[in-house]
Short mmCIF file of C-alpha atoms and ligand atoms in Angstrom, two decimals:
data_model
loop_
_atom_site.label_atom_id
_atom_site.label_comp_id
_atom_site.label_asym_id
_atom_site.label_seq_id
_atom_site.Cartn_x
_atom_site.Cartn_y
_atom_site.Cartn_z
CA UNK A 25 -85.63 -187.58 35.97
CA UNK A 26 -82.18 -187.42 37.95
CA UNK A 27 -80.28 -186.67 34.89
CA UNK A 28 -83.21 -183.65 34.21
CA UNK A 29 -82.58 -182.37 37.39
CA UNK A 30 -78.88 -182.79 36.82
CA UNK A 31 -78.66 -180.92 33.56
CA UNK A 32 -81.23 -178.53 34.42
CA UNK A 33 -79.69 -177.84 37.71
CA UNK A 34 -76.29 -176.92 35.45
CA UNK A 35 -77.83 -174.58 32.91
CA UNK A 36 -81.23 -173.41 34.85
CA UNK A 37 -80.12 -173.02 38.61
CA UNK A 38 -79.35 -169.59 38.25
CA UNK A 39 -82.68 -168.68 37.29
CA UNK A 40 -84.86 -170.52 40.20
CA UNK A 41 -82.05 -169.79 42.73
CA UNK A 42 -81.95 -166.23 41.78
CA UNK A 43 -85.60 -165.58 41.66
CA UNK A 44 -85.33 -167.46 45.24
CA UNK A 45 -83.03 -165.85 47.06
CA UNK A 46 -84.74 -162.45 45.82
CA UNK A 47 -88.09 -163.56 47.21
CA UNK A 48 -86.35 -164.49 50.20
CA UNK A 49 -85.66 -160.91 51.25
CA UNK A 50 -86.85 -159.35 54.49
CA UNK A 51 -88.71 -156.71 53.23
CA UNK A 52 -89.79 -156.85 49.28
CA UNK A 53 -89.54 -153.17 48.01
CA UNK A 54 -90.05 -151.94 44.39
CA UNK A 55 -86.45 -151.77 43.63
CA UNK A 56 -87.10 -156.13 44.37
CA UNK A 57 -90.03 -156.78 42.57
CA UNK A 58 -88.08 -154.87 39.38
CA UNK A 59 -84.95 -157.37 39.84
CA UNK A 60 -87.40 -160.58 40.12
CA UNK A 61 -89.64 -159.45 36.95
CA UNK A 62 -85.83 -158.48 34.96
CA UNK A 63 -85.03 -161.83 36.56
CA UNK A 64 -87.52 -163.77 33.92
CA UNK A 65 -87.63 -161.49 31.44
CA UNK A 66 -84.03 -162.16 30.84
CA UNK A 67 -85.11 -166.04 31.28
CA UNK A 68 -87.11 -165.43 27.98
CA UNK A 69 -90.39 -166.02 29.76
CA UNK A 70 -92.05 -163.28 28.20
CA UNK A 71 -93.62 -160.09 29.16
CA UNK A 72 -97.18 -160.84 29.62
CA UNK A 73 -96.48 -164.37 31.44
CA UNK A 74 -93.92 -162.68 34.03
CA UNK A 75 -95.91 -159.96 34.21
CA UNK A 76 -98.79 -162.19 35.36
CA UNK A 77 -96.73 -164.19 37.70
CA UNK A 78 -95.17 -160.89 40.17
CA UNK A 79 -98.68 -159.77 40.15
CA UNK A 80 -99.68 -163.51 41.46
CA UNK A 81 -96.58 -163.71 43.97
CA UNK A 82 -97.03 -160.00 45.42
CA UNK A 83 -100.91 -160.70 46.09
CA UNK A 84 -100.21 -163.83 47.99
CA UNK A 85 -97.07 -162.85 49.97
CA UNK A 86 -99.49 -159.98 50.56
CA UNK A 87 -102.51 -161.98 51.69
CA UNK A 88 -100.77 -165.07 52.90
CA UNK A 89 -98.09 -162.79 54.55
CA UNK A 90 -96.13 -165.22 56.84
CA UNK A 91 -98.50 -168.09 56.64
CA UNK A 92 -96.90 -169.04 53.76
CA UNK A 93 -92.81 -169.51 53.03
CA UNK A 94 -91.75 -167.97 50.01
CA UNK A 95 -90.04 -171.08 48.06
CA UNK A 96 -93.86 -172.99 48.37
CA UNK A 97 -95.38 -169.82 47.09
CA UNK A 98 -93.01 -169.38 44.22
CA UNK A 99 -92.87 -173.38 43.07
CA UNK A 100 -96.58 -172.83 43.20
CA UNK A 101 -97.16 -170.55 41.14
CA UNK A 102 -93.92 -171.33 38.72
CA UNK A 103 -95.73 -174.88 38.33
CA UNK A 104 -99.22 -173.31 37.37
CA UNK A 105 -97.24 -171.21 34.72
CA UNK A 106 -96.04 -174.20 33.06
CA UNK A 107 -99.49 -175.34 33.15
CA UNK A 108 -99.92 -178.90 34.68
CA UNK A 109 -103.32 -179.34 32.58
CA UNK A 110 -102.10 -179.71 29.70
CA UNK A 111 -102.04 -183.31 27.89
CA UNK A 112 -98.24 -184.20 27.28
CA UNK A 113 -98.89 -187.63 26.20
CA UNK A 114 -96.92 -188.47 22.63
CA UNK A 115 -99.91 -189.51 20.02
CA UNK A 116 -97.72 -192.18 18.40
CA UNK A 117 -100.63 -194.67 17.84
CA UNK A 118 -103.18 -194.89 14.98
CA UNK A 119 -106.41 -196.78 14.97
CA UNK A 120 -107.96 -199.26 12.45
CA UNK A 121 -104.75 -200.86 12.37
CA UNK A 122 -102.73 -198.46 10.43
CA UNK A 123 -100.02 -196.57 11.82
CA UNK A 124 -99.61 -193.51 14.09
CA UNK A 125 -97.80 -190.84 11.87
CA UNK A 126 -95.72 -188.37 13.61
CA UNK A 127 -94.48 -185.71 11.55
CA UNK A 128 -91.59 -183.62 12.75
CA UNK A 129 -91.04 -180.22 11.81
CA UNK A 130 -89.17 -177.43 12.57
CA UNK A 131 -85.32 -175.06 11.03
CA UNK A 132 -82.35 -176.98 10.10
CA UNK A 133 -79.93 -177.13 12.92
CA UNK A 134 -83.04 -177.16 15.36
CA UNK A 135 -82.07 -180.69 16.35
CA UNK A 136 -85.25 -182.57 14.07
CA UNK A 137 -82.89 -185.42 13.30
CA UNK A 138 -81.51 -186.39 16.56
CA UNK A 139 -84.72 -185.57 18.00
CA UNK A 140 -86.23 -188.30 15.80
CA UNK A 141 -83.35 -190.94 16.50
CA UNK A 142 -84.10 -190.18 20.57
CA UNK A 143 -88.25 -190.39 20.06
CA UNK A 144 -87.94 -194.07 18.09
CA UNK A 145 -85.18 -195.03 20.61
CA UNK A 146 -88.05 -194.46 23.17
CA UNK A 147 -90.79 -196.00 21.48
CA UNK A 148 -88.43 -199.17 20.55
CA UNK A 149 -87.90 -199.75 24.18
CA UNK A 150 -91.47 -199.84 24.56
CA UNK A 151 -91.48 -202.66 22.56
CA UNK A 152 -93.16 -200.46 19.71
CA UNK A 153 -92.09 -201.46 16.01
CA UNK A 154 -91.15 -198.13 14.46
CA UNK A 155 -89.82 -197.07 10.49
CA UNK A 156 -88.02 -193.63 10.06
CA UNK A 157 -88.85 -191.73 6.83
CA UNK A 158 -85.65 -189.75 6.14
CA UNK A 159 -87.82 -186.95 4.21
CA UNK A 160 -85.17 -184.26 4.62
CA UNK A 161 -83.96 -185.00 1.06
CA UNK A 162 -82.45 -181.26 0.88
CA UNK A 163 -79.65 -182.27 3.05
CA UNK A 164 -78.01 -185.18 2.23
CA UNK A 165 -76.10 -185.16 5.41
CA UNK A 166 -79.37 -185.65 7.30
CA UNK A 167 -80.34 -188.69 5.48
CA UNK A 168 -77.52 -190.33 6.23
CA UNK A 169 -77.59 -189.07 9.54
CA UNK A 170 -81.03 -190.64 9.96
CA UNK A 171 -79.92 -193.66 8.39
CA UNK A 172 -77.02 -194.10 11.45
CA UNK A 173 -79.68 -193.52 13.98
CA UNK A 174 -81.66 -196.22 12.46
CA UNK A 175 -78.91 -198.80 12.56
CA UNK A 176 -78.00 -198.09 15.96
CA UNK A 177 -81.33 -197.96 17.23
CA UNK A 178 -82.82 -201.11 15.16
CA UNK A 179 -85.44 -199.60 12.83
CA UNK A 180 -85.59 -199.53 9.22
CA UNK A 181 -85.66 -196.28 7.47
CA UNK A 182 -86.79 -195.28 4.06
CA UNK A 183 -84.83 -192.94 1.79
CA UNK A 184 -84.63 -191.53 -1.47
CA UNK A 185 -81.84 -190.30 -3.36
CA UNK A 186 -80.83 -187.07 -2.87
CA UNK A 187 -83.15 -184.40 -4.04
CA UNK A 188 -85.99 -186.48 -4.16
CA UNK A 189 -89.27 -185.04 -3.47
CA UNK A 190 -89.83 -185.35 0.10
CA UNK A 191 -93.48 -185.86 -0.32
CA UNK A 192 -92.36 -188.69 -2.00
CA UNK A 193 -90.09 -190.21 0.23
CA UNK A 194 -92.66 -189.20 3.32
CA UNK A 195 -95.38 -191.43 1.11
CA UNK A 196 -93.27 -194.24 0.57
CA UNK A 197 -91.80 -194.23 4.18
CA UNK A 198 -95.99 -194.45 5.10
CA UNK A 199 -96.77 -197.02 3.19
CA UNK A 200 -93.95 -198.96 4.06
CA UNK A 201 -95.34 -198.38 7.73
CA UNK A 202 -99.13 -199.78 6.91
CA UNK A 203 -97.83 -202.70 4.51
CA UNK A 204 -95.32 -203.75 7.56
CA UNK A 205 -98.10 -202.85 10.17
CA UNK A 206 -95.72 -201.33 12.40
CA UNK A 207 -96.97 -199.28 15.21
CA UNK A 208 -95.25 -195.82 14.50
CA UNK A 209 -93.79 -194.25 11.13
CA UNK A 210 -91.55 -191.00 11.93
CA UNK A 211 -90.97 -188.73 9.29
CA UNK A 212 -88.38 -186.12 9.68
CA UNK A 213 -88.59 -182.85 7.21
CA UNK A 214 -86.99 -180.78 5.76
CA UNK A 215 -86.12 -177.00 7.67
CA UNK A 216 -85.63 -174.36 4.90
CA UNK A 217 -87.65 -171.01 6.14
CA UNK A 218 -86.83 -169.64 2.74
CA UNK A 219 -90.30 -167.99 2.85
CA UNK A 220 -93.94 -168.74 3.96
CA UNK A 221 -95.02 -169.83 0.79
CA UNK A 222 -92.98 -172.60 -0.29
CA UNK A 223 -92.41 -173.60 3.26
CA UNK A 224 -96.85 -173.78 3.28
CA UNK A 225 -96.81 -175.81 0.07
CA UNK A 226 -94.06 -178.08 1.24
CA UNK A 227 -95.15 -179.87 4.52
CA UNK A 228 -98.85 -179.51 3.70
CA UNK A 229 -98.04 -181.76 0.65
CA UNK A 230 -96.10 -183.59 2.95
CA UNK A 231 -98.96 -183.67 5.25
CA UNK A 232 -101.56 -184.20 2.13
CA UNK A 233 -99.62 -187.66 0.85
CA UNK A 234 -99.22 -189.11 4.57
CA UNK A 235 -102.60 -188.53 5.16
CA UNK A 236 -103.74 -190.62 1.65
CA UNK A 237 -102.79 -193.82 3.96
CA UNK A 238 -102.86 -192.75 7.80
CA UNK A 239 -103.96 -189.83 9.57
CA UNK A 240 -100.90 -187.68 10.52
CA UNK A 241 -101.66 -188.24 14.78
CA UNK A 242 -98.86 -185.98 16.01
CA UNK A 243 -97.04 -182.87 14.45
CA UNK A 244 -93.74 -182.28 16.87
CA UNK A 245 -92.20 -178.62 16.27
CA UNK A 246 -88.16 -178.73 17.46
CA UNK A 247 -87.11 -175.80 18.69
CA UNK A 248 -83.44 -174.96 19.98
CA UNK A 249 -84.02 -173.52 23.36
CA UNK A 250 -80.73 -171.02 22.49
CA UNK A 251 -82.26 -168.94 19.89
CA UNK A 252 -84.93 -167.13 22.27
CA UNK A 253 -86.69 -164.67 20.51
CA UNK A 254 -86.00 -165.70 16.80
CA UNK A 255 -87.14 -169.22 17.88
CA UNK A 256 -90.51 -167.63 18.68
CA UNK A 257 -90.67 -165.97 15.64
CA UNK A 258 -89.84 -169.32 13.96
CA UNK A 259 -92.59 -170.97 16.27
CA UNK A 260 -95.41 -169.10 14.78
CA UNK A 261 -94.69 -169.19 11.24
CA UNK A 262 -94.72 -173.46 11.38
CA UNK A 263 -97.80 -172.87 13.98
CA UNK A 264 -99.17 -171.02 10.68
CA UNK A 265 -98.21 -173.23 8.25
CA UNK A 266 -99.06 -176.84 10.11
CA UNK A 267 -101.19 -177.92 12.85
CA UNK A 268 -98.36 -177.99 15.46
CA UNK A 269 -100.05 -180.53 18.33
CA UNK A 270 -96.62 -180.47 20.52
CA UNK A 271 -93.41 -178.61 21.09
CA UNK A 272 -89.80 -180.49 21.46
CA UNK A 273 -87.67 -178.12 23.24
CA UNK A 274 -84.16 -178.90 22.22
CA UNK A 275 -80.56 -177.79 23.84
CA UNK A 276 -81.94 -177.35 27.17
CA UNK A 277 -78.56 -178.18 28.62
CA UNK A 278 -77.09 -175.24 26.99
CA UNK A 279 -79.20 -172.75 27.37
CA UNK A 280 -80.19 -170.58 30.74
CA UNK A 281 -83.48 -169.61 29.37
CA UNK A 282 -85.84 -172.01 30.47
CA UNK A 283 -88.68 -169.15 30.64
CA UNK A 284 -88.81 -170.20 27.01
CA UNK A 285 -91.15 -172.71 27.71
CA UNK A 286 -93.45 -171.16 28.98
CA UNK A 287 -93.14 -168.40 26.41
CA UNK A 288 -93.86 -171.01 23.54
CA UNK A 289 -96.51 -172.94 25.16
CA UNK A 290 -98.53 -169.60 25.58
CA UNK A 291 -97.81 -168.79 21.86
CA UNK A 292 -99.04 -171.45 20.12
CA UNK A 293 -101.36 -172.87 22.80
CA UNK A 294 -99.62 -176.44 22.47
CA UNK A 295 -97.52 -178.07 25.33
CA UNK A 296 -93.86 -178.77 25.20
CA UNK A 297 -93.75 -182.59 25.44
CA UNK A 298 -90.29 -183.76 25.27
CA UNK A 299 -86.84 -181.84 26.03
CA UNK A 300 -83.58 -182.19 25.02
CA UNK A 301 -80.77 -182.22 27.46
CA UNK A 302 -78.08 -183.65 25.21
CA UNK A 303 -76.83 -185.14 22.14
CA UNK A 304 -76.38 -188.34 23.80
CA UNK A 305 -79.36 -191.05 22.60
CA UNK A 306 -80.75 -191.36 26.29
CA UNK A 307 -80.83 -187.34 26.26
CA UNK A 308 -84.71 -186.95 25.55
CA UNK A 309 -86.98 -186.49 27.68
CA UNK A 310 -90.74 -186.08 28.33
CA UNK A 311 -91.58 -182.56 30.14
CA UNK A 312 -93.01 -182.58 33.17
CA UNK A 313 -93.93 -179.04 34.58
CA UNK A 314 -93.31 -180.41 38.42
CA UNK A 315 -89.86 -181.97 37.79
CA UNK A 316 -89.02 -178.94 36.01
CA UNK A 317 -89.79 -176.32 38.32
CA UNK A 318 -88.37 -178.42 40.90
CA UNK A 319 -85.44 -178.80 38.88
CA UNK A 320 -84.82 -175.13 38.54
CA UNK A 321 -85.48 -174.25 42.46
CA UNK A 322 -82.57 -177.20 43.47
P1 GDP B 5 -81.70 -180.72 12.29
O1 GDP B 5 -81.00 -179.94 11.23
O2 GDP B 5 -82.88 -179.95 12.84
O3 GDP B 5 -82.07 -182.09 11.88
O4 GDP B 5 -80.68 -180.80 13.53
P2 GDP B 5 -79.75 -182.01 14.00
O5 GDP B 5 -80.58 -183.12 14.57
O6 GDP B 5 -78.79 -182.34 12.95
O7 GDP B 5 -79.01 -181.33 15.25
C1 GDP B 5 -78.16 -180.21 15.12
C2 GDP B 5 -77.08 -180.27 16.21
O8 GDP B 5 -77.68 -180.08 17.48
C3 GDP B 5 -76.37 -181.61 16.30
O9 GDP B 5 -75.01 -181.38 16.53
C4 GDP B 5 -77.02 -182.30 17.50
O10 GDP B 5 -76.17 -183.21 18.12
C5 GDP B 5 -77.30 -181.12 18.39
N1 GDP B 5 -78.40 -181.36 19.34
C6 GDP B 5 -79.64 -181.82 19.09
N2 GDP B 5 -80.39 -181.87 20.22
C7 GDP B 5 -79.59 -181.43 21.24
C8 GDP B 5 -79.78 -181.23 22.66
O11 GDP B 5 -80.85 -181.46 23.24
N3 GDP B 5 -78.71 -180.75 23.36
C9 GDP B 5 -77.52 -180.44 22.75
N4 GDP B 5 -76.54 -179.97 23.51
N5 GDP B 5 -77.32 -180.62 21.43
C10 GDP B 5 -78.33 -181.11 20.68
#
């Protein structure tokens, strides 16, 4: 939590102490309001979502007039934005003794294979027995990659040769899971958005051989917080291609667009459950919409 506050402080402050110190003003005139909504926009929080949120803060400065002081008001309604409701819990356990399955997804560069590394140093800690499937078999760097994050981290993970099917490798990383019965297999994918198609057929027979031996209980998208829009355009195609059930928010650290969270999460209608603050092994970690807003306020 300190070092969220820490990094988020770095990259985000300028967003909650701009939208602060705006609010702030003795007398909030149209020309204002214009520089708070341009404020988020450029934040990536989206047009309907910001929109939404100066209509919220102008009725209750309006209503609540001095009763109120404008930072309460404004981490108020930033928090309900985020959406405290949602269920950010990790589904990393399976039932009937098998294996949970979590299958992460998402563009190469995203950050999929560190993000994996971070999620079963997490779940190791817990005293949770983990295996990595290293079913990005199009990159050969990435396998090895995984491989490295195994050994440092203490879990075994399964590979195939290069160019292996990753179905294949996904399968054999499962069943190694259920025959060990561990508590959590990981699979990592591959990223190529080639096209819809072949992208479709991939991870759902991906999905389709995992599912022969345990029931996939957690589909993580990565996203690098850095490529704004084209990241949301990324979003929905894997939202159309694969139940997405949660939304890893990588590159937080260098990225001023926070907004972007809230622009996903209204998207696809999943939550952002873990961000990345770093390329560091500790840098991972689970979102919560309070520490975040309070985060970007200072
Ligand atoms: P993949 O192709 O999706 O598997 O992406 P990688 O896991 O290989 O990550 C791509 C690059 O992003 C690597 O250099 C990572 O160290 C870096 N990276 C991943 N997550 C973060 C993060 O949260 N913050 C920063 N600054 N870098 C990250």
């Amino acid at each position: 939590l300190v070092r969220l506050r820490q990094r988020l402080a770095g990259s985000q402050g300028g967003l909650g102490r701009g939208l602060l110190a705006l609010l702030s003003r003795d007398r909030l005139d149209e020309d204002t309001w214009e520089s708070i909504e341009d404020t988020l926009l450029t934040a990536d929080v989206g047009v309907a979502p910001t929109q939404e949120l100066v209509d919220r803060l102008r009725t209750r400065l309006r209503v609540e007039g001095g009763a109120v002081d404008a930072r309460t008001v404004l981490r108020e309604e930033l928090v309900a934005l985020v959406d405290p409701t949602m269920d950010r819990r990790l589904q990393v356990s399976g039932e009937d003794g098998r294996p949970g399955v979590v299958l992460v997804v998402g563009v190469n560069g995203a950050g999929k294979t560190t993000t994996v590394g971070k999620i079963a140093r997490i779940l190791v800690a817990e005293d949770r027995s983990v295996v990595l499937g290293a079913a990005d078999t199009f990159r050969a760097a990435a396998v090895d990659q995984l491989a490295t994050w195994g050994e440092r981290v203490g879990v075994e993970v399964v590979r195939g040769a290069e160019g292996t099917d990753p179905a294949s490798v996904a399968f054999e990383a499962v069943k190694d899971g259920v025959d060990r019965g561990v508590d959590t297999v990981i699979v990592d994918t591959a990223g190529r958005l080639q096209n819809k198609a072949g992208l479709m057929d991939e991870l759902g027979k991906v999905k389709r051989v995992i599912e022969k031996q345990a029931p996939v209980t957690e589909v993580l998208l990565v996203l690098d917080a850095t490529t704004g829009q084209n990241g949301m355009i990324q979003a929905r195609v894997f939202s159309e291609v694969v139940d997405v059930t949660g939304i890893v928010l990588t590159k937080l650290d260098g990225s001023a667009k926070g907004g972007i969270v809230v622009a996903v999460q209204r998207e696809l209608g999943v939550p952002v459950k873990l961000v990345g603050l770093g390329e560091g092994a500790d840098d991972l970690a689970p979102f919560s919409p309070e520490a975040f807003v309070d985060a970007l306020l200072g």
